[in-house]
Amino acid sequence: MSSKLKLEITKTQLAFINATSDEVLFGGAAGGGKSFGQLVDALLFALKYPRSHQLILRRTLPELEHSLIMNALLLYPASAGKYNSGTGKWVFKNGSIIEFGYCRAETDVLRYQGAEYDVVRFDELTHFTESQYTYLLSRVRGTNGYPKQIKSSTNPGGIGHAWVKRRFIDGCTPGAEQTTDYGTKRLFIPSFVQDNKFLMKADSAYISRLNQLPENERRALLYGDWEIFDGQVFTEWRNNRSGYLTRRNSHVIAPFDIPKEWRRFRAFDFGYSKPFAVSWYAVDYDGRAYNYRELYGCTGKADVGVRWTAQRIADKILEFEHEERERGCSITGIADPAIWNATGSSEGSIADMMERRGVYFEKGKNDRLAGKMQVHYRLAFDGEGLPMIYFFDKKCPGMIRTLPALRYDEQNPEDVDTRQEDHLYDALKYFLMSNPISTRVNEDAGGREYYSPLDSVMNRFVL
């Protein structure tokens, strides 16, 4: 670091500054020095590469003015350049420019149409939508030979939580560079308040204040827990690797062979341009449910359907169920009542088309709030750390990705926002409403002993 600038940084901030990946995400917990790291990194880049052009973004202008711009005025040396409040640009003597911008509305990205940036920086990335991010990804270009990157910082939560988690967190190893299907590189660098020795020295009570927050906020801000975020509907959700085999304190478990004697169900929510969702469930003798398989008609791009016809979906369902039927297993189908509506086609309704292929359904109950409460009751843990529903790891990736990501509707705060990727959730509700359970309250699981849901089966066959 330059002694003239007198900059002091943490090890994680240094890792962020030195990161050369095409896309870099820095952060996780509160107090890790993310915004300061962005400003220092932008300053060093501007000084190192003459006539370079960078864009630093926050979602709104007030957020920009009260955080990044104010701190840049305190941090950046007046001898190196000058800030123009009219244009929102810091212009350096070597010709480099750091532009401060915002994207409150979805279409605000168009103000950067035609622009070229060496680096685009998102501060609090989860406050942005995925379409805003991908559009500005296209603005990173140029022929000057300088590094081209998108470097972001954020905490868990916000409207973009789900897509940021999917892009940088799920299936990725923190600190290890990942190669995308396009040959580009992504990197997630976690940071925690404990990494920020300067904050710890100046405000030693900060962690104590974070510990006083409600559990979900504390997990997100103190521990950088990406399974929890503000506005999350199903805060009971746990994907706890330590409970992976014990099936305690976790909803995601290792797959096992479903006993033939358990009741089996198939839940269906139709979609064409949006994904369709088929989920298979088994119910043990205690009424506990297991989501053991899914067929999700998603292209791989979130909430975009594969455009399969009802006949093709039915054929695939039969293919998936062939082995079970060969073993004599009976599967009850439950579906969205809307599939019985007239389609205007001579082939009849969606249900008619599927029945002609040999796939049958009963009409599910489409009571949104009652269905939502059944999901809450099922996800709730009892005092032994046991929920009333489990999801098989790797067999149900769509459900494991989308269910915990669901947010409340701002206009109807008792219900899920239907503009999200809620298709597997809807199928889940149809199944649960056909197998309702009584009210259950989420309890502290504590440290109870090992339990396997197969115990209830095995005990019935021990003489």
Tab-separated table of C-alpha atoms in Angstrom:
chain	number	residue	atom	x	y	z
A	1	MET	CA	0.000	0.000	0.000
A	2	SER	CA	1.153	3.554	-0.648
A	3	SER	CA	2.422	5.312	2.491
A	4	LYS	CA	1.283	8.620	0.999
A	5	LEU	CA	-2.338	7.475	0.987
A	6	LYS	CA	-2.060	6.041	4.521
A	7	LEU	CA	-4.621	3.346	3.825
A	8	GLU	CA	-5.185	0.561	6.346
A	9	ILE	CA	-7.103	-2.475	5.155
A	10	THR	CA	-8.057	-5.928	6.414
A	11	LYS	CA	-6.889	-9.237	4.982
A	12	THR	CA	-10.288	-9.873	3.388
A	13	GLN	CA	-10.332	-6.404	1.841
A	14	LEU	CA	-6.881	-7.119	0.412
A	15	ALA	CA	-8.183	-10.403	-1.030
A	16	PHE	CA	-11.010	-8.484	-2.684
A	17	ILE	CA	-8.618	-5.874	-4.115
A	18	ASN	CA	-6.320	-8.584	-5.478
A	19	ALA	CA	-9.148	-10.699	-6.945
A	20	THR	CA	-8.870	-11.008	-10.725
A	21	SER	CA	-12.028	-13.070	-11.421
A	22	ASP	CA	-14.541	-11.770	-13.948
A	23	GLU	CA	-17.210	-11.536	-11.238
A	24	VAL	CA	-16.358	-11.088	-7.569
A	25	LEU	CA	-18.719	-10.964	-4.587
A	26	PHE	CA	-17.397	-9.666	-1.262
A	27	GLY	CA	-19.229	-9.851	2.034
A	28	GLY	CA	-21.834	-11.824	3.891
A	29	ALA	CA	-22.020	-10.418	7.407
A	30	ALA	CA	-22.397	-6.837	8.608
A	31	GLY	CA	-19.348	-4.849	9.646
A	32	GLY	CA	-16.886	-6.641	7.372
A	33	GLY	CA	-15.735	-3.432	5.695
A	34	LYS	CA	-17.312	-4.149	2.314
A	35	SER	CA	-18.081	-0.603	1.149
A	36	PHE	CA	-14.702	0.677	2.312
A	37	GLY	CA	-13.054	-2.163	0.400
A	38	GLN	CA	-14.955	-1.141	-2.743
A	39	LEU	CA	-13.863	2.486	-2.463
A	40	VAL	CA	-10.213	1.609	-1.851
A	41	ASP	CA	-10.186	-0.891	-4.707
A	42	ALA	CA	-11.763	1.659	-7.077
A	43	LEU	CA	-9.235	4.313	-6.051
A	44	LEU	CA	-6.231	2.044	-6.581
A	45	PHE	CA	-7.567	0.916	-9.962
A	46	ALA	CA	-8.092	4.533	-11.070
A	47	LEU	CA	-4.551	5.506	-10.090
A	48	LYS	CA	-2.961	2.414	-11.636
A	49	TYR	CA	-4.777	2.578	-14.992
A	50	PRO	CA	-4.833	6.091	-16.548
A	51	ARG	CA	-8.043	7.066	-18.350
A	52	SER	CA	-9.855	4.039	-16.936
A	53	HIS	CA	-13.615	4.278	-16.346
A	54	GLN	CA	-15.462	2.685	-13.404
A	55	LEU	CA	-19.090	2.735	-12.263
A	56	ILE	CA	-20.106	2.335	-8.592
A	57	LEU	CA	-23.800	1.698	-7.971
A	58	ARG	CA	-26.304	1.762	-5.131
A	59	ARG	CA	-30.014	1.170	-5.588
A	60	THR	CA	-31.130	4.726	-4.734
A	61	LEU	CA	-29.616	8.194	-4.882
A	62	PRO	CA	-30.006	8.876	-1.110
A	63	GLU	CA	-28.176	5.618	-0.310
A	64	LEU	CA	-25.444	6.657	-2.712
A	65	GLU	CA	-25.083	10.156	-1.267
A	66	HIS	CA	-25.175	9.125	2.395
A	67	SER	CA	-22.669	6.293	2.103
A	68	LEU	CA	-20.353	5.918	-0.879
A	69	ILE	CA	-20.098	9.541	-2.033
A	70	MET	CA	-19.728	10.911	1.488
A	71	ASN	CA	-17.029	8.348	2.367
A	72	ALA	CA	-15.226	8.879	-0.944
A	73	LEU	CA	-14.995	12.609	-0.203
A	74	LEU	CA	-13.329	11.748	3.109
A	75	LEU	CA	-11.076	9.042	1.690
A	76	TYR	CA	-9.955	10.154	-1.756
A	77	PRO	CA	-7.034	12.656	-1.770
A	78	ALA	CA	-7.867	16.056	-3.266
A	79	SER	CA	-4.440	16.079	-4.851
A	80	ALA	CA	-5.392	13.120	-7.075
A	81	GLY	CA	-8.576	14.541	-8.570
A	82	LYS	CA	-11.873	16.283	-7.996
A	83	TYR	CA	-15.492	15.263	-7.466
A	84	ASN	CA	-18.170	16.903	-9.621
A	85	SER	CA	-21.494	16.722	-7.770
A	86	GLY	CA	-23.398	17.747	-10.899
A	87	THR	CA	-22.265	14.736	-12.920
A	88	GLY	CA	-21.669	12.355	-10.014
A	89	LYS	CA	-18.141	11.691	-11.270
A	90	TRP	CA	-14.756	11.738	-9.587
A	91	VAL	CA	-12.290	12.821	-12.272
A	92	PHE	CA	-8.614	12.096	-11.630
A	93	LYS	CA	-5.661	14.041	-12.953
A	94	ASN	CA	-4.508	10.995	-14.952
A	95	GLY	CA	-7.830	11.002	-16.827
A	96	SER	CA	-9.456	8.146	-14.890
A	97	ILE	CA	-13.117	8.474	-13.913
A	98	ILE	CA	-15.088	6.892	-11.086
A	99	GLU	CA	-18.781	7.427	-11.758
A	100	PHE	CA	-21.344	7.105	-8.956
A	101	GLY	CA	-24.766	5.923	-10.132
A	102	TYR	CA	-28.034	4.358	-9.014
A	103	CYS	CA	-30.785	2.125	-10.428
A	104	ARG	CA	-33.967	2.632	-8.456
A	105	ALA	CA	-36.336	1.534	-11.229
A	106	GLU	CA	-35.843	-1.496	-13.417
A	107	THR	CA	-35.419	0.721	-16.490
A	108	ASP	CA	-32.813	2.968	-14.863
A	109	VAL	CA	-30.130	0.698	-16.317
A	110	LEU	CA	-30.903	2.270	-19.699
A	111	ARG	CA	-29.210	5.480	-18.586
A	112	TYR	CA	-25.958	3.530	-19.029
A	113	GLN	CA	-26.847	2.347	-22.525
A	114	GLY	CA	-23.894	2.778	-24.840
A	115	ALA	CA	-21.456	3.337	-21.968
A	116	GLU	CA	-18.218	1.386	-21.581
A	117	TYR	CA	-16.686	0.565	-18.208
A	118	ASP	CA	-13.569	-1.272	-17.179
A	119	VAL	CA	-15.139	-2.158	-13.820
A	120	VAL	CA	-18.754	-2.011	-12.665
A	121	ARG	CA	-19.190	-2.145	-8.880
A	122	PHE	CA	-22.447	-2.968	-7.077
A	123	ASP	CA	-22.594	-1.995	-3.414
A	124	GLU	CA	-25.302	-4.076	-1.654
A	125	LEU	CA	-25.839	-6.320	-4.665
A	126	THR	CA	-28.901	-8.019	-3.165
A	127	HIS	CA	-30.784	-4.707	-3.492
A	128	PHE	CA	-30.658	-5.085	-7.284
A	129	THR	CA	-32.573	-7.390	-9.617
A	130	GLU	CA	-30.875	-10.023	-11.720
A	131	SER	CA	-31.915	-8.294	-14.958
A	132	GLN	CA	-30.247	-5.059	-13.803
A	133	TYR	CA	-27.066	-6.962	-13.026
A	134	THR	CA	-26.941	-8.867	-16.306
A	135	TYR	CA	-27.679	-5.744	-18.341
A	136	LEU	CA	-24.792	-3.860	-16.737
A	137	LEU	CA	-22.593	-6.908	-17.230
A	138	SER	CA	-22.845	-6.044	-20.929
A	139	ARG	CA	-21.454	-2.551	-20.241
A	140	VAL	CA	-18.117	-4.006	-19.091
A	141	ARG	CA	-16.069	-3.739	-22.266
A	142	GLY	CA	-13.341	-1.775	-24.023
A	143	THR	CA	-10.176	-1.993	-26.099
A	144	ASN	CA	-7.666	-0.407	-23.695
A	145	GLY	CA	-6.311	-3.736	-22.435
A	146	TYR	CA	-7.208	-3.016	-18.810
A	147	PRO	CA	-8.816	-5.718	-16.588
A	148	LYS	CA	-12.583	-6.013	-17.102
A	149	GLN	CA	-14.590	-7.020	-14.025
A	150	ILE	CA	-17.800	-6.748	-12.051
A	151	LYS	CA	-16.953	-6.464	-8.341
A	152	SER	CA	-19.823	-6.480	-5.852
A	153	SER	CA	-20.341	-6.345	-2.105
A	154	THR	CA	-23.416	-7.222	-0.065
A	155	ASN	CA	-25.107	-8.694	2.992
A	156	PRO	CA	-27.744	-11.461	2.727
A	157	GLY	CA	-31.311	-10.204	2.211
A	158	GLY	CA	-33.064	-7.796	-0.127
A	159	ILE	CA	-35.043	-8.363	-3.305
A	160	GLY	CA	-32.053	-9.937	-5.048
A	161	HIS	CA	-31.164	-12.413	-2.293
A	162	ALA	CA	-32.296	-15.513	-4.188
A	163	TRP	CA	-30.483	-14.836	-7.466
A	164	VAL	CA	-27.281	-13.653	-5.776
A	165	LYS	CA	-27.280	-16.788	-3.627
A	166	ARG	CA	-27.840	-18.946	-6.694
A	167	ARG	CA	-25.103	-17.212	-8.691
A	168	PHE	CA	-22.359	-16.958	-6.074
A	169	ILE	CA	-23.164	-19.100	-3.028
A	170	ASP	CA	-24.986	-22.332	-3.909
A	171	GLY	CA	-22.609	-25.137	-4.795
A	172	CYS	CA	-19.578	-22.842	-4.554
A	173	THR	CA	-16.647	-22.994	-2.158
A	174	PRO	CA	-15.971	-19.624	-0.487
A	175	GLY	CA	-12.614	-18.247	-1.538
A	176	ALA	CA	-12.293	-20.687	-4.455
A	177	GLU	CA	-12.698	-19.484	-8.030
A	178	GLN	CA	-15.521	-21.137	-9.985
A	179	THR	CA	-15.597	-21.548	-13.778
A	180	THR	CA	-19.005	-20.860	-15.349
A	181	ASP	CA	-20.526	-22.623	-18.357
A	182	TYR	CA	-19.358	-19.635	-20.418
A	183	GLY	CA	-15.724	-20.056	-19.373
A	184	THR	CA	-15.737	-16.970	-17.138
A	185	LYS	CA	-14.605	-16.966	-13.519
A	186	ARG	CA	-16.617	-16.179	-10.372
A	187	LEU	CA	-15.403	-15.771	-6.824
A	188	PHE	CA	-17.104	-15.286	-3.453
A	189	ILE	CA	-14.969	-13.796	-0.665
A	190	PRO	CA	-16.793	-13.980	2.684
A	191	SER	CA	-16.190	-11.318	5.305
A	192	PHE	CA	-17.281	-11.086	8.920
A	193	VAL	CA	-17.223	-8.372	11.531
A	194	GLN	CA	-14.435	-10.263	13.312
A	195	ASP	CA	-12.260	-9.725	10.211
A	196	ASN	CA	-12.526	-5.970	10.670
A	197	LYS	CA	-9.971	-5.306	13.396
A	198	PHE	CA	-10.410	-1.551	12.965
A	199	LEU	CA	-14.128	-1.705	13.786
A	200	MET	CA	-13.496	-4.138	16.638
A	201	LYS	CA	-10.989	-1.734	18.149
A	202	ALA	CA	-13.130	1.366	17.680
A	203	ASP	CA	-16.486	-0.197	18.650
A	204	SER	CA	-15.994	-3.341	20.705
A	205	ALA	CA	-19.709	-3.418	21.624
A	206	TYR	CA	-20.844	-3.848	17.997
A	207	ILE	CA	-21.020	-7.650	18.222
A	208	SER	CA	-23.001	-7.378	21.460
A	209	ARG	CA	-25.559	-5.207	19.699
A	210	LEU	CA	-25.823	-7.677	16.809
A	211	ASN	CA	-26.367	-10.497	19.314
A	212	GLN	CA	-29.461	-8.694	20.612
A	213	LEU	CA	-31.178	-8.806	17.215
A	214	PRO	CA	-33.995	-11.297	16.523
A	215	GLU	CA	-32.670	-14.706	15.515
A	216	ASN	CA	-33.083	-14.374	11.757
A	217	GLU	CA	-31.506	-10.916	11.566
A	218	ARG	CA	-28.704	-12.049	13.853
A	219	ARG	CA	-27.969	-15.095	11.703
A	220	ALA	CA	-27.869	-12.981	8.537
A	221	LEU	CA	-25.921	-9.977	9.827
A	222	LEU	CA	-23.596	-11.568	12.386
A	223	TYR	CA	-22.923	-14.908	10.715
A	224	GLY	CA	-23.609	-14.062	7.080
A	225	ASP	CA	-26.138	-16.907	6.887
A	226	TRP	CA	-27.524	-17.032	3.333
A	227	GLU	CA	-30.370	-19.349	4.358
A	228	ILE	CA	-32.034	-16.431	6.183
A	229	PHE	CA	-32.998	-12.946	4.994
A	230	ASP	CA	-35.377	-10.074	5.703
A	231	GLY	CA	-38.862	-10.677	4.310
A	232	GLN	CA	-38.416	-14.446	4.098
A	233	VAL	CA	-41.699	-16.352	4.368
A	234	PHE	CA	-40.526	-19.704	5.688
A	235	THR	CA	-38.066	-18.702	8.379
A	236	GLU	CA	-38.318	-22.213	9.826
A	237	TRP	CA	-36.228	-23.526	6.917
A	238	ARG	CA	-32.917	-25.190	7.806
A	239	ASN	CA	-30.438	-26.833	5.470
A	240	ASN	CA	-28.110	-28.028	8.194
A	241	ARG	CA	-25.266	-30.228	7.015
A	242	SER	CA	-24.710	-31.553	10.543
A	243	GLY	CA	-28.283	-32.872	10.427
A	244	TYR	CA	-27.853	-34.355	6.960
A	245	LEU	CA	-27.606	-37.962	8.187
A	246	THR	CA	-29.220	-37.710	11.621
A	247	ARG	CA	-32.253	-35.972	10.083
A	248	ARG	CA	-32.389	-33.677	13.064
A	249	ASN	CA	-32.516	-29.873	12.870
A	250	SER	CA	-32.494	-29.998	9.055
A	251	HIS	CA	-35.116	-30.222	6.336
A	252	VAL	CA	-32.619	-31.467	3.737
A	253	ILE	CA	-31.523	-35.062	4.257
A	254	ALA	CA	-29.660	-37.822	2.459
A	255	PRO	CA	-31.907	-39.880	0.159
A	256	PHE	CA	-32.937	-43.391	1.183
A	257	ASP	CA	-35.099	-46.114	-0.364
A	258	ILE	CA	-38.758	-45.345	0.294
A	259	PRO	CA	-40.483	-48.386	1.845
A	260	LYS	CA	-43.103	-49.845	-0.458
A	261	GLU	CA	-45.736	-49.633	2.281
A	262	TRP	CA	-45.612	-45.843	2.579
A	263	ARG	CA	-48.326	-43.839	0.828
A	264	ARG	CA	-47.090	-41.965	-2.254
A	265	PHE	CA	-48.356	-38.790	-3.889
A	266	ARG	CA	-47.624	-36.789	-7.012
A	267	ALA	CA	-48.352	-33.030	-6.913
A	268	PHE	CA	-48.576	-30.985	-10.113
A	269	ASP	CA	-48.632	-27.309	-11.087
A	270	PHE	CA	-48.802	-26.699	-14.841
A	271	GLY	CA	-46.688	-24.135	-16.658
A	272	TYR	CA	-45.544	-23.489	-20.200
A	273	SER	CA	-43.643	-20.220	-20.569
A	274	LYS	CA	-43.247	-20.422	-16.791
A	275	PRO	CA	-41.911	-23.691	-15.319
A	276	PHE	CA	-44.222	-26.605	-14.620
A	277	ALA	CA	-43.663	-28.451	-11.352
A	278	VAL	CA	-44.130	-32.112	-10.461
A	279	SER	CA	-43.176	-33.295	-6.967
A	280	TRP	CA	-43.364	-36.779	-5.508
A	281	TYR	CA	-44.013	-37.286	-1.801
A	282	ALA	CA	-44.105	-40.276	0.522
A	283	VAL	CA	-45.809	-40.318	3.920
A	284	ASP	CA	-44.617	-42.605	6.737
A	285	TYR	CA	-46.686	-44.182	9.508
A	286	ASP	CA	-46.296	-41.084	11.696
A	287	GLY	CA	-47.667	-38.797	8.970
A	288	ARG	CA	-44.244	-37.320	8.229
A	289	ALA	CA	-43.762	-36.400	4.555
A	290	TYR	CA	-40.710	-36.850	2.323
A	291	ASN	CA	-40.226	-35.013	-0.968
A	292	TYR	CA	-38.207	-37.731	-2.677
A	293	ARG	CA	-38.178	-36.629	-6.335
A	294	GLU	CA	-39.147	-33.772	-8.621
A	295	LEU	CA	-39.576	-32.969	-12.306
A	296	TYR	CA	-39.164	-29.231	-12.738
A	297	GLY	CA	-39.720	-27.712	-16.166
A	298	CYS	CA	-37.194	-24.913	-15.847
A	299	THR	CA	-34.627	-24.063	-18.513
A	300	GLY	CA	-31.901	-23.440	-15.941
A	301	LYS	CA	-32.615	-19.733	-16.061
A	302	ALA	CA	-34.708	-18.827	-13.046
A	303	ASP	CA	-38.484	-18.858	-13.642
A	304	VAL	CA	-38.258	-19.590	-17.379
A	305	GLY	CA	-40.241	-22.598	-18.577
A	306	VAL	CA	-39.148	-25.283	-21.024
A	307	ARG	CA	-42.483	-24.990	-22.935
A	308	TRP	CA	-43.462	-28.655	-22.772
A	309	THR	CA	-46.945	-29.729	-23.810
A	310	ALA	CA	-49.223	-31.495	-21.330
A	311	GLN	CA	-48.722	-34.738	-23.290
A	312	ARG	CA	-44.945	-34.531	-23.048
A	313	ILE	CA	-45.115	-33.861	-19.304
A	314	ALA	CA	-47.421	-36.863	-18.871
A	315	ASP	CA	-45.052	-39.124	-20.814
A	316	LYS	CA	-42.138	-38.026	-18.645
A	317	ILE	CA	-44.151	-38.640	-15.474
A	318	LEU	CA	-44.882	-42.200	-16.615
A	319	GLU	CA	-41.183	-42.688	-17.340
A	320	PHE	CA	-40.271	-41.483	-13.844
A	321	GLU	CA	-42.874	-43.718	-12.186
A	322	HIS	CA	-42.257	-46.862	-14.233
A	323	GLU	CA	-40.101	-48.644	-11.665
A	324	GLU	CA	-42.452	-47.830	-8.788
A	325	ARG	CA	-45.445	-49.130	-10.700
A	326	GLU	CA	-43.523	-52.290	-11.581
A	327	ARG	CA	-43.079	-52.823	-7.823
A	328	GLY	CA	-46.809	-52.398	-7.287
A	329	CYS	CA	-46.631	-48.959	-5.670
A	330	SER	CA	-49.762	-46.833	-5.906
A	331	ILE	CA	-49.334	-43.082	-6.499
A	332	THR	CA	-52.137	-40.573	-5.924
A	333	GLY	CA	-51.991	-37.502	-8.155
A	334	ILE	CA	-53.108	-34.078	-6.908
A	335	ALA	CA	-53.074	-30.980	-9.103
A	336	ASP	CA	-54.024	-27.356	-9.461
A	337	PRO	CA	-57.799	-27.226	-10.175
A	338	ALA	CA	-56.995	-24.895	-13.078
A	339	ILE	CA	-55.811	-27.817	-15.225
A	340	TRP	CA	-59.483	-28.824	-15.602
A	341	ASN	CA	-60.327	-25.447	-17.167
A	342	ALA	CA	-61.151	-25.316	-20.864
A	343	THR	CA	-58.154	-24.475	-23.053
A	344	GLY	CA	-60.010	-23.715	-26.270
A	345	SER	CA	-58.341	-26.719	-27.851
A	346	SER	CA	-60.238	-29.606	-29.426
A	347	GLU	CA	-58.168	-31.867	-27.166
A	348	GLY	CA	-59.876	-30.502	-24.092
A	349	SER	CA	-58.330	-29.395	-20.812
A	350	ILE	CA	-54.792	-30.047	-19.586
A	351	ALA	CA	-56.241	-32.749	-17.330
A	352	ASP	CA	-57.998	-34.383	-20.316
A	353	MET	CA	-54.792	-34.449	-22.346
A	354	MET	CA	-52.836	-36.058	-19.501
A	355	GLU	CA	-55.559	-38.596	-18.726
A	356	ARG	CA	-55.444	-39.832	-22.302
A	357	ARG	CA	-51.753	-40.547	-21.696
A	358	GLY	CA	-52.595	-42.492	-18.519
A	359	VAL	CA	-51.718	-39.853	-15.905
A	360	TYR	CA	-54.552	-39.026	-13.504
A	361	PHE	CA	-55.036	-36.359	-10.864
A	362	GLU	CA	-57.511	-35.364	-8.186
A	363	LYS	CA	-58.402	-31.705	-7.803
A	364	GLY	CA	-56.250	-29.999	-5.202
A	365	LYS	CA	-57.476	-27.318	-2.815
A	366	ASN	CA	-56.332	-23.883	-3.907
A	367	ASP	CA	-56.697	-22.006	-0.615
A	368	ARG	CA	-53.532	-19.914	-0.599
A	369	LEU	CA	-53.386	-18.891	3.071
A	370	ALA	CA	-54.480	-22.258	4.453
A	371	GLY	CA	-51.917	-23.944	2.196
A	372	LYS	CA	-49.198	-21.563	3.341
A	373	MET	CA	-49.972	-22.343	6.989
A	374	GLN	CA	-49.725	-26.073	6.278
A	375	VAL	CA	-46.190	-25.471	4.965
A	376	HIS	CA	-45.348	-23.601	8.195
A	377	TYR	CA	-46.750	-26.444	10.329
A	378	ARG	CA	-44.798	-29.053	8.381
A	379	LEU	CA	-41.515	-27.140	8.499
A	380	ALA	CA	-41.765	-26.451	12.264
A	381	PHE	CA	-39.339	-28.432	14.435
A	382	ASP	CA	-40.503	-30.119	17.610
A	383	GLY	CA	-38.460	-30.311	20.808
A	384	GLU	CA	-36.508	-33.254	19.377
A	385	GLY	CA	-35.439	-31.300	16.313
A	386	LEU	CA	-37.821	-33.140	13.986
A	387	PRO	CA	-39.982	-31.448	11.330
A	388	MET	CA	-42.968	-33.059	9.640
A	389	ILE	CA	-41.473	-32.805	6.153
A	390	TYR	CA	-38.081	-33.571	4.637
A	391	PHE	CA	-36.550	-32.949	1.208
A	392	PHE	CA	-34.083	-35.335	-0.437
A	393	ASP	CA	-30.765	-33.719	-1.255
A	394	LYS	CA	-29.836	-33.737	-4.964
A	395	LYS	CA	-33.207	-35.298	-5.810
A	396	CYS	CA	-35.187	-32.084	-5.252
A	397	PRO	CA	-32.816	-29.229	-6.170
A	398	GLY	CA	-35.560	-26.926	-7.434
A	399	MET	CA	-37.541	-27.120	-4.204
A	400	ILE	CA	-34.451	-26.724	-2.037
A	401	ARG	CA	-33.499	-23.629	-4.049
A	402	THR	CA	-36.866	-21.909	-4.368
A	403	LEU	CA	-38.848	-22.665	-1.184
A	404	PRO	CA	-36.514	-20.865	1.263
A	405	ALA	CA	-36.142	-17.972	-1.197
A	406	LEU	CA	-39.837	-17.025	-1.170
A	407	ARG	CA	-40.645	-13.526	0.081
A	408	TYR	CA	-43.822	-11.899	1.369
A	409	ASP	CA	-45.996	-9.825	-0.953
A	410	GLU	CA	-45.630	-6.128	-0.090
A	411	GLN	CA	-49.283	-5.492	-0.981
A	412	ASN	CA	-50.605	-8.592	0.801
A	413	PRO	CA	-48.183	-9.190	3.685
A	414	GLU	CA	-49.906	-12.402	4.795
A	415	ASP	CA	-49.234	-14.152	1.495
A	416	VAL	CA	-46.306	-15.132	-0.698
A	417	ASP	CA	-45.393	-12.776	-3.533
A	418	THR	CA	-46.716	-14.645	-6.590
A	419	ARG	CA	-44.304	-12.837	-8.911
A	420	GLN	CA	-41.560	-15.124	-7.638
A	421	GLU	CA	-40.595	-18.638	-8.694
A	422	ASP	CA	-43.341	-20.298	-6.649
A	423	HIS	CA	-44.377	-23.244	-8.839
A	424	LEU	CA	-42.914	-26.067	-6.728
A	425	TYR	CA	-44.288	-24.306	-3.669
A	426	ASP	CA	-47.770	-24.324	-5.227
A	427	ALA	CA	-47.470	-28.052	-5.958
A	428	LEU	CA	-46.377	-28.593	-2.352
A	429	LYS	CA	-49.497	-26.828	-1.088
A	430	TYR	CA	-51.806	-29.045	-3.161
A	431	PHE	CA	-50.188	-32.098	-1.589
A	432	LEU	CA	-50.263	-30.737	1.954
A	433	MET	CA	-53.887	-29.594	1.718
A	434	SER	CA	-54.798	-33.185	0.861
A	435	ASN	CA	-52.840	-34.335	3.941
A	436	PRO	CA	-53.376	-31.538	6.480
A	437	ILE	CA	-51.944	-31.651	9.985
A	438	SER	CA	-52.753	-29.731	13.155
A	439	THR	CA	-51.036	-26.533	14.245
A	440	ARG	CA	-47.394	-26.989	15.236
A	441	VAL	CA	-45.155	-24.353	16.819
A	442	ASN	CA	-41.471	-24.168	15.924
A	443	GLU	CA	-39.459	-25.165	19.018
A	444	ASP	CA	-35.819	-25.019	20.015
A	445	ALA	CA	-34.449	-28.369	18.909
A	446	GLY	CA	-31.705	-28.484	21.538
A	447	GLY	CA	-29.215	-31.339	21.577
A	448	ARG	CA	-31.335	-34.480	21.478
A	449	GLU	CA	-30.207	-37.930	20.484
A	450	TYR	CA	-30.044	-39.500	17.045
A	451	TYR	CA	-33.282	-40.320	15.237
A	452	SER	CA	-34.007	-41.947	11.903
A	453	PRO	CA	-37.456	-41.729	10.315
A	454	LEU	CA	-36.999	-45.328	9.204
A	455	ASP	CA	-37.164	-46.375	12.872
A	456	SER	CA	-40.961	-46.133	12.727
A	457	VAL	CA	-40.932	-48.626	9.853
A	458	MET	CA	-38.281	-50.998	11.107
A	459	ASN	CA	-39.928	-51.314	14.528
A	460	ARG	CA	-43.048	-52.662	12.832
A	461	PHE	CA	-41.100	-55.554	11.327
A	462	VAL	CA	-39.063	-56.584	14.379
A	463	LEU	CA	-40.613	-59.638	16.037
